[in-house]
Amino acid sequence: MERALGTSDIWEGDLLDREKDAAFLQKLLLAKSKEKETNPNSPAYVLNIDQSWGAGKTFFLKRFQQQLSEDGLTTCYINAWEDDFSEDPMIPIISAFDQQLLASRSPTDQALTCWKEAKSHLLTFATVFAKQAAVGTLKKLIGVNVSELTEELEIENEAVAASDEATAAAAEKILNSFRTKKKHFNDFKTAFSAVIQSLSNEEKSSPVFILIDELDRCKPTYAIALLERIKHLFSVKGAVFVLTTDKQQLAHSVCAVYGEKFDSARYLNRFFDSAYHFPEPSIKAFVEFLVSTKSIQLDKLSAPFEHDQIDFIVKCIGAYNISLRDIEQCMNTLETITSLWDY
């Protein structure tokens, strides 16, 4: 559907003209999701909006979600940084689905049944991916008894303590345990895929959009784990993931875990189908955006030669040809000065 710009107040205050980016990305993602339907190896489409801090990624993603919803598309928004206190990112993802897609909508009985089935398999993954504390949190979230996990945990403990004569038997138990976990893995993806299909807009043949913000601000281990969970657990037909990151900063997080010589850029590329960069805004539009989002008290400033304060700031920036990141740092300093200055 071709969307007319300026038809709602969603993009009010859009000083960087991101509404055009949203319209383009909506059209792109719907087309790419359609293409993915024929690819059994990577059915979900994953887009990385790669921008440095201060470029308005959160402003964009929240309004992009509103735009998609207004156009009748199913969405789920997750702020990864707010949730990185969790032991494992799959728990916040499940919680977001519960609250935004199941509880707040009117899902079919089939969707609810498939979702309950999918969550039951995640208990097994909790023993693999997370510490025991995460298992307790997951039990509280989904209301499933974790006693069924005891046998698997005991099997793994037996393998560690096995005597030489019992090594073969213990190894077989470990293999059987692995096969069981793999079956849970496949069963979960099947059930989750059914949930996504039941939630998508069948009339428009449209996907479910899962929007994940501020991944680059998360602790390194959490950021990596979240990418791994998306790739191995949640990548199913009919799902579109949009992640906002500063890829350079995210690459540093990867190196913090795997070592400074690790090829983090190549590692990250395997998680994303494509990357999108916002067009660079005009300096004046960017300064106006920063002034509108920060507590810069312009009434405490005066400019020479009868210039408007913002125009004078723009002229000074233009004289030194500095980057957007440096502009934001300058505006942060100006915010501090105006806040502390008893005018």
GROMACS .gro file of C-alpha atoms in nm:
model
  343
    1MET     CA    1   0.000   0.000   0.000
    2GLU     CA    2   0.135   0.342  -0.098
    3ARG     CA    3   0.122   0.556   0.212
    4ALA     CA    4   0.055   0.928   0.191
    5LEU     CA    5   0.290   1.138   0.399
    6GLY     CA    6   0.162   1.378   0.660
    7THR     CA    7  -0.173   1.203   0.706
    8SER     CA    8  -0.151   1.184   1.087
    9ASP     CA    9   0.020   1.349   1.380
   10ILE     CA   10   0.248   1.049   1.439
   11TRP     CA   11   0.540   1.237   1.287
   12GLU     CA   12   0.476   1.568   1.458
   13GLY     CA   13   0.813   1.714   1.558
   14ASP     CA   14   0.995   1.513   1.289
   15LEU     CA   15   1.265   1.773   1.231
   16LEU     CA   16   1.495   1.523   1.058
   17ASP     CA   17   1.230   1.423   0.801
   18ARG     CA   18   1.232   1.057   0.906
   19GLU     CA   19   0.874   1.004   0.788
   20LYS     CA   20   1.010   0.952   0.437
   21ASP     CA   21   1.249   0.686   0.568
   22ALA     CA   22   0.960   0.513   0.745
   23ALA     CA   23   0.747   0.507   0.430
   24PHE     CA   24   1.036   0.364   0.229
   25LEU     CA   25   1.125   0.101   0.490
   26GLN     CA   26   0.766  -0.012   0.531
   27LYS     CA   27   0.742  -0.077   0.158
   28LEU     CA   28   1.085  -0.243   0.151
   29LEU     CA   29   1.022  -0.473   0.446
   30LEU     CA   30   0.687  -0.591   0.317
   31ALA     CA   31   0.850  -0.679  -0.016
   32LYS     CA   32   1.152  -0.849   0.144
   33SER     CA   33   0.932  -1.052   0.376
   34LYS     CA   34   0.741  -1.175   0.073
   35GLU     CA   35   1.068  -1.279  -0.092
   36LYS     CA   36   1.171  -1.466   0.223
   37GLU     CA   37   0.868  -1.693   0.204
   38THR     CA   38   1.049  -1.902  -0.057
   39ASN     CA   39   1.370  -1.935   0.151
   40PRO     CA   40   1.338  -2.225   0.400
   41ASN     CA   41   1.684  -2.165   0.547
   42SER     CA   42   1.627  -1.807   0.663
   43PRO     CA   43   1.256  -1.728   0.667
   44ALA     CA   44   1.264  -1.415   0.887
   45TYR     CA   45   1.393  -1.087   0.749
   46VAL     CA   46   1.628  -0.893   0.978
   47LEU     CA   47   1.711  -0.528   0.915
   48ASN     CA   48   1.974  -0.331   1.104
   49ILE     CA   49   1.919   0.044   1.122
   50ASP     CA   50   2.282   0.141   1.171
   51GLN     CA   51   2.327   0.490   1.313
   52SER     CA   52   2.549   0.650   1.574
   53TRP     CA   53   2.417   0.760   1.911
   54GLY     CA   54   2.212   1.077   1.900
   55ALA     CA   55   2.082   1.025   1.545
   56GLY     CA   56   1.724   0.980   1.663
   57LYS     CA   57   1.693   0.600   1.635
   58THR     CA   58   1.450   0.566   1.928
   59PHE     CA   59   1.245   0.863   1.806
   60PHE     CA   60   1.221   0.691   1.469
   61LEU     CA   61   1.148   0.337   1.587
   62LYS     CA   62   0.866   0.433   1.823
   63ARG     CA   63   0.694   0.636   1.554
   64PHE     CA   64   0.761   0.369   1.295
   65GLN     CA   65   0.575   0.124   1.520
   66GLN     CA   66   0.282   0.366   1.544
   67GLN     CA   67   0.278   0.409   1.167
   68LEU     CA   68   0.278   0.032   1.107
   69SER     CA   69  -0.002  -0.016   1.360
   70GLU     CA   70  -0.205   0.265   1.206
   71ASP     CA   71  -0.177   0.086   0.872
   72GLY     CA   72  -0.321  -0.232   1.023
   73LEU     CA   73   0.007  -0.421   1.067
   74THR     CA   74   0.098  -0.627   1.374
   75THR     CA   75   0.392  -0.494   1.578
   76CYS     CA   76   0.588  -0.559   1.896
   77TYR     CA   77   0.839  -0.306   2.042
   78ILE     CA   78   1.122  -0.413   2.273
   79ASN     CA   79   1.376  -0.181   2.435
   80ALA     CA   80   1.669  -0.419   2.477
   81TRP     CA   81   1.865  -0.185   2.706
   82GLU     CA   82   1.580  -0.160   2.957
   83ASP     CA   83   1.567  -0.540   2.976
   84ASP     CA   84   1.936  -0.634   2.989
   85PHE     CA   85   1.916  -0.694   3.365
   86SER     CA   86   1.753  -1.024   3.267
   87GLU     CA   87   1.966  -1.336   3.270
   88ASP     CA   88   1.856  -1.426   2.919
   89PRO     CA   89   1.699  -1.210   2.644
   90MET     CA   90   1.445  -1.474   2.546
   91ILE     CA   91   1.249  -1.395   2.864
   92PRO     CA   92   1.188  -1.024   2.779
   93ILE     CA   93   1.099  -1.127   2.423
   94ILE     CA   94   0.840  -1.374   2.552
   95SER     CA   95   0.707  -1.115   2.796
   96ALA     CA   96   0.675  -0.853   2.520
   97PHE     CA   97   0.485  -1.100   2.304
   98ASP     CA   98   0.256  -1.185   2.594
   99GLN     CA   99   0.177  -0.820   2.670
  100GLN     CA  100   0.172  -0.663   2.324
  101LEU     CA  101   0.058  -0.941   2.091
  102LEU     CA  102  -0.152  -1.179   2.297
  103ALA     CA  103  -0.297  -0.991   2.596
  104SER     CA  104  -0.368  -0.661   2.419
  105ARG     CA  105  -0.522  -0.813   2.106
  106SER     CA  106  -0.798  -1.064   2.035
  107PRO     CA  107  -0.599  -1.366   1.923
  108THR     CA  108  -0.766  -1.676   1.787
  109ASP     CA  109  -0.791  -1.990   1.997
  110GLN     CA  110  -0.537  -2.145   1.763
  111ALA     CA  111  -0.290  -1.863   1.831
  112LEU     CA  112  -0.329  -1.902   2.209
  113THR     CA  113  -0.285  -2.279   2.189
  114CYS     CA  114   0.026  -2.251   1.973
  115TRP     CA  115   0.171  -1.982   2.200
  116LYS     CA  116   0.121  -2.199   2.508
  117GLU     CA  117   0.291  -2.485   2.324
  118ALA     CA  118   0.584  -2.263   2.222
  119LYS     CA  119   0.640  -2.135   2.576
  120SER     CA  120   0.641  -2.486   2.719
  121HIS     CA  121   0.943  -2.578   2.504
  122LEU     CA  122   1.139  -2.274   2.621
  123LEU     CA  123   1.177  -2.430   2.964
  124THR     CA  124   1.423  -2.673   2.813
  125PHE     CA  125   1.620  -2.391   2.650
  126ALA     CA  126   1.642  -2.214   2.986
  127THR     CA  127   1.860  -2.498   3.116
  128VAL     CA  128   2.092  -2.452   2.819
  129PHE     CA  129   2.098  -2.077   2.769
  130ALA     CA  130   2.048  -1.931   3.114
  131LYS     CA  131   2.148  -1.970   3.475
  132GLN     CA  132   1.915  -2.137   3.721
  133ALA     CA  133   1.777  -1.798   3.826
  134ALA     CA  134   1.642  -1.747   3.476
  135VAL     CA  135   1.460  -2.078   3.496
  136GLY     CA  136   1.275  -1.954   3.804
  137THR     CA  137   1.182  -1.629   3.630
  138LEU     CA  138   1.060  -1.819   3.326
  139LYS     CA  139   0.850  -2.052   3.542
  140LYS     CA  140   0.683  -1.752   3.704
  141LEU     CA  141   0.620  -1.595   3.364
  142ILE     CA  142   0.464  -1.891   3.184
  143GLY     CA  143   0.322  -2.092   3.474
  144VAL     CA  144   0.473  -2.428   3.381
  145ASN     CA  145   0.618  -2.663   3.641
  146VAL     CA  146   0.997  -2.697   3.607
  147SER     CA  147   1.012  -3.035   3.778
  148GLU     CA  148   1.034  -3.195   3.433
  149LEU     CA  149   1.379  -3.039   3.401
  150THR     CA  150   1.517  -3.226   3.700
  151GLU     CA  151   1.589  -3.543   3.508
  152GLU     CA  152   1.791  -3.361   3.243
  153LEU     CA  153   1.993  -3.173   3.504
  154GLU     CA  154   2.063  -3.497   3.689
  155ILE     CA  155   2.176  -3.663   3.366
  156GLU     CA  156   2.435  -3.393   3.308
  157ASN     CA  157   2.557  -3.413   3.668
  158GLU     CA  158   2.587  -3.791   3.642
  159ALA     CA  159   2.806  -3.753   3.335
  160VAL     CA  160   3.049  -3.534   3.526
  161ALA     CA  161   3.074  -3.776   3.816
  162ALA     CA  162   3.067  -4.098   3.616
  163SER     CA  163   3.328  -4.359   3.690
  164ASP     CA  164   3.537  -4.509   3.411
  165GLU     CA  165   3.323  -4.817   3.377
  166ALA     CA  166   3.008  -4.606   3.343
  167THR     CA  167   3.151  -4.365   3.084
  168ALA     CA  168   2.977  -4.524   2.785
  169ALA     CA  169   2.640  -4.526   2.957
  170ALA     CA  170   2.682  -4.166   3.072
  171ALA     CA  171   2.781  -4.058   2.721
  172GLU     CA  172   2.468  -4.219   2.581
  173LYS     CA  173   2.257  -4.031   2.835
  174ILE     CA  174   2.420  -3.705   2.729
  175LEU     CA  175   2.347  -3.782   2.364
  176ASN     CA  176   1.987  -3.865   2.444
  177SER     CA  177   1.960  -3.542   2.642
  178PHE     CA  178   2.096  -3.348   2.343
  179ARG     CA  179   1.848  -3.516   2.109
  180THR     CA  180   1.564  -3.426   2.345
  181LYS     CA  181   1.673  -3.062   2.355
  182LYS     CA  182   1.703  -3.051   1.978
  183LYS     CA  183   1.350  -3.189   1.946
  184HIS     CA  184   1.224  -2.917   2.183
  185PHE     CA  185   1.410  -2.663   1.966
  186ASN     CA  186   1.239  -2.781   1.647
  187ASP     CA  187   0.899  -2.813   1.816
  188PHE     CA  188   0.928  -2.458   1.951
  189LYS     CA  189   1.004  -2.312   1.608
  190THR     CA  190   0.708  -2.499   1.462
  191ALA     CA  191   0.475  -2.368   1.733
  192PHE     CA  192   0.616  -2.013   1.717
  193SER     CA  193   0.580  -2.013   1.339
  194ALA     CA  194   0.213  -2.107   1.381
  195VAL     CA  195   0.169  -1.817   1.625
  196ILE     CA  196   0.323  -1.569   1.380
  197GLN     CA  197   0.107  -1.697   1.097
  198SER     CA  198  -0.209  -1.665   1.304
  199LEU     CA  199  -0.119  -1.308   1.410
  200SER     CA  200  -0.026  -1.180   1.066
  201ASN     CA  201  -0.279  -0.991   0.859
  202GLU     CA  202  -0.401  -1.260   0.621
  203GLU     CA  203  -0.597  -1.019   0.402
  204LYS     CA  204  -0.286  -0.811   0.334
  205SER     CA  205  -0.052  -1.113   0.353
  206SER     CA  206   0.163  -0.904   0.585
  207PRO     CA  207   0.422  -1.011   0.845
  208VAL     CA  208   0.455  -0.946   1.217
  209PHE     CA  209   0.705  -0.666   1.286
  210ILE     CA  210   0.930  -0.709   1.592
  211LEU     CA  211   1.116  -0.385   1.662
  212ILE     CA  212   1.418  -0.402   1.894
  213ASP     CA  213   1.575  -0.077   2.013
  214GLU     CA  214   1.906   0.021   2.175
  215LEU     CA  215   2.085  -0.310   2.135
  216ASP     CA  216   2.422  -0.134   2.119
  217ARG     CA  217   2.374   0.003   2.474
  218CYS     CA  218   2.334  -0.343   2.628
  219LYS     CA  219   2.606  -0.526   2.813
  220PRO     CA  220   2.814  -0.725   2.559
  221THR     CA  221   2.707  -1.075   2.663
  222TYR     CA  222   2.338  -0.979   2.655
  223ALA     CA  223   2.362  -0.815   2.311
  224ILE     CA  224   2.529  -1.122   2.163
  225ALA     CA  225   2.281  -1.358   2.330
  226LEU     CA  226   1.986  -1.160   2.192
  227LEU     CA  227   2.118  -1.184   1.836
  228GLU     CA  228   2.174  -1.557   1.882
  229ARG     CA  229   1.822  -1.609   2.014
  230ILE     CA  230   1.671  -1.428   1.716
  231LYS     CA  231   1.875  -1.632   1.471
  232HIS     CA  232   1.820  -1.974   1.629
  233LEU     CA  233   1.478  -1.949   1.797
  234PHE     CA  234   1.266  -1.672   1.652
  235SER     CA  235   1.361  -1.665   1.284
  236VAL     CA  236   1.042  -1.802   1.128
  237LYS     CA  237   0.832  -1.732   0.821
  238GLY     CA  238   0.621  -1.419   0.858
  239ALA     CA  239   0.846  -1.242   1.110
  240VAL     CA  240   1.035  -0.920   1.035
  241PHE     CA  241   1.293  -0.794   1.285
  242VAL     CA  242   1.409  -0.432   1.284
  243LEU     CA  243   1.703  -0.363   1.516
  244THR     CA  244   1.848  -0.018   1.579
  245THR     CA  245   2.218  -0.020   1.659
  246ASP     CA  246   2.539   0.171   1.633
  247LYS     CA  247   2.714  -0.118   1.460
  248GLN     CA  248   3.060   0.015   1.540
  249GLN     CA  249   2.980   0.021   1.911
  250LEU     CA  250   2.815  -0.320   1.887
  251ALA     CA  251   3.130  -0.455   1.722
  252HIS     CA  252   3.329  -0.332   2.023
  253SER     CA  253   3.091  -0.527   2.248
  254VAL     CA  254   3.156  -0.843   2.047
  255CYS     CA  255   3.533  -0.791   2.074
  256ALA     CA  256   3.496  -0.746   2.451
  257VAL     CA  257   3.364  -1.103   2.465
  258TYR     CA  258   3.568  -1.277   2.194
  259GLY     CA  259   3.890  -1.075   2.196
  260GLU     CA  260   4.013  -0.760   2.023
  261LYS     CA  261   4.145  -0.951   1.718
  262PHE     CA  262   3.811  -1.117   1.654
  263ASP     CA  263   3.648  -1.021   1.321
  264SER     CA  264   3.341  -0.870   1.486
  265ALA     CA  265   3.210  -0.694   1.173
  266ARG     CA  266   3.195  -1.019   0.979
  267TYR     CA  267   3.040  -1.195   1.279
  268LEU     CA  268   2.761  -0.935   1.302
  269ASN     CA  269   2.688  -0.948   0.930
  270ARG     CA  270   2.561  -1.305   0.961
  271PHE     CA  271   2.272  -1.185   1.178
  272PHE     CA  272   2.144  -0.914   0.943
  273ASP     CA  273   1.999  -0.942   0.594
  274SER     CA  274   2.071  -0.577   0.526
  275ALA     CA  275   2.160  -0.246   0.690
  276TYR     CA  276   1.996   0.092   0.650
  277HIS     CA  277   2.154   0.433   0.712
  278PHE     CA  278   1.947   0.747   0.747
  279PRO     CA  279   2.031   1.018   0.495
  280GLU     CA  280   2.247   1.278   0.663
  281PRO     CA  281   2.025   1.569   0.765
  282SER     CA  282   2.103   1.934   0.713
  283ILE     CA  283   2.308   2.084   0.995
  284LYS     CA  284   2.028   2.325   1.084
  285ALA     CA  285   1.768   2.045   1.100
  286PHE     CA  286   2.000   1.840   1.321
  287VAL     CA  287   2.068   2.132   1.558
  288GLU     CA  288   1.695   2.206   1.581
  289PHE     CA  289   1.631   1.839   1.657
  290LEU     CA  290   1.890   1.840   1.937
  291VAL     CA  291   1.753   2.162   2.083
  292SER     CA  292   1.403   2.011   2.083
  293THR     CA  293   1.516   1.691   2.260
  294LYS     CA  294   1.757   1.846   2.510
  295SER     CA  295   1.716   2.103   2.787
  296ILE     CA  296   1.907   2.379   2.612
  297GLN     CA  297   1.781   2.715   2.735
  298LEU     CA  298   1.818   2.936   2.431
  299ASP     CA  299   1.687   3.239   2.619
  300LYS     CA  300   2.014   3.243   2.813
  301LEU     CA  301   2.212   3.282   2.490
  302SER     CA  302   2.260   3.580   2.264
  303ALA     CA  303   2.420   3.588   1.921
  304PRO     CA  304   2.626   3.873   1.769
  305PHE     CA  305   2.531   4.071   1.460
  306GLU     CA  306   2.160   4.023   1.530
  307HIS     CA  307   2.175   3.654   1.437
  308ASP     CA  308   1.915   3.407   1.561
  309GLN     CA  309   2.075   3.178   1.823
  310ILE     CA  310   2.027   2.860   1.619
  311ASP     CA  311   2.146   3.025   1.297
  312PHE     CA  312   2.461   3.143   1.473
  313ILE     CA  313   2.528   2.794   1.613
  314VAL     CA  314   2.483   2.650   1.263
  315LYS     CA  315   2.726   2.902   1.114
  316CYS     CA  316   2.988   2.819   1.379
  317ILE     CA  317   2.950   2.445   1.312
  318GLY     CA  318   2.976   2.502   0.938
  319ALA     CA  319   3.297   2.699   0.981
  320TYR     CA  320   3.469   2.400   1.144
  321ASN     CA  321   3.302   2.124   0.934
  322ILE     CA  322   3.251   1.887   1.228
  323SER     CA  323   3.067   1.555   1.230
  324LEU     CA  324   2.713   1.493   1.361
  325ARG     CA  325   2.854   1.305   1.659
  326ASP     CA  326   3.078   1.602   1.746
  327ILE     CA  327   2.784   1.837   1.699
  328GLU     CA  328   2.588   1.641   1.957
  329GLN     CA  329   2.879   1.660   2.202
  330CYS     CA  330   2.893   2.037   2.151
  331MET     CA  331   2.520   2.064   2.216
  332ASN     CA  332   2.558   1.850   2.530
  333THR     CA  333   2.817   2.100   2.653
  334LEU     CA  334   2.585   2.387   2.569
  335GLU     CA  335   2.306   2.213   2.761
  336THR     CA  336   2.530   2.186   3.068
  337ILE     CA  337   2.636   2.551   3.045
  338THR     CA  338   2.281   2.685   3.014
  339SER     CA  339   2.161   2.461   3.296
  340LEU     CA  340   2.430   2.575   3.541
  341TRP     CA  341   2.458   2.937   3.434
  342ASP     CA  342   2.266   3.174   3.663
  343TYR     CA  343   2.162   3.413   3.392
   0.00000   0.00000   0.00000
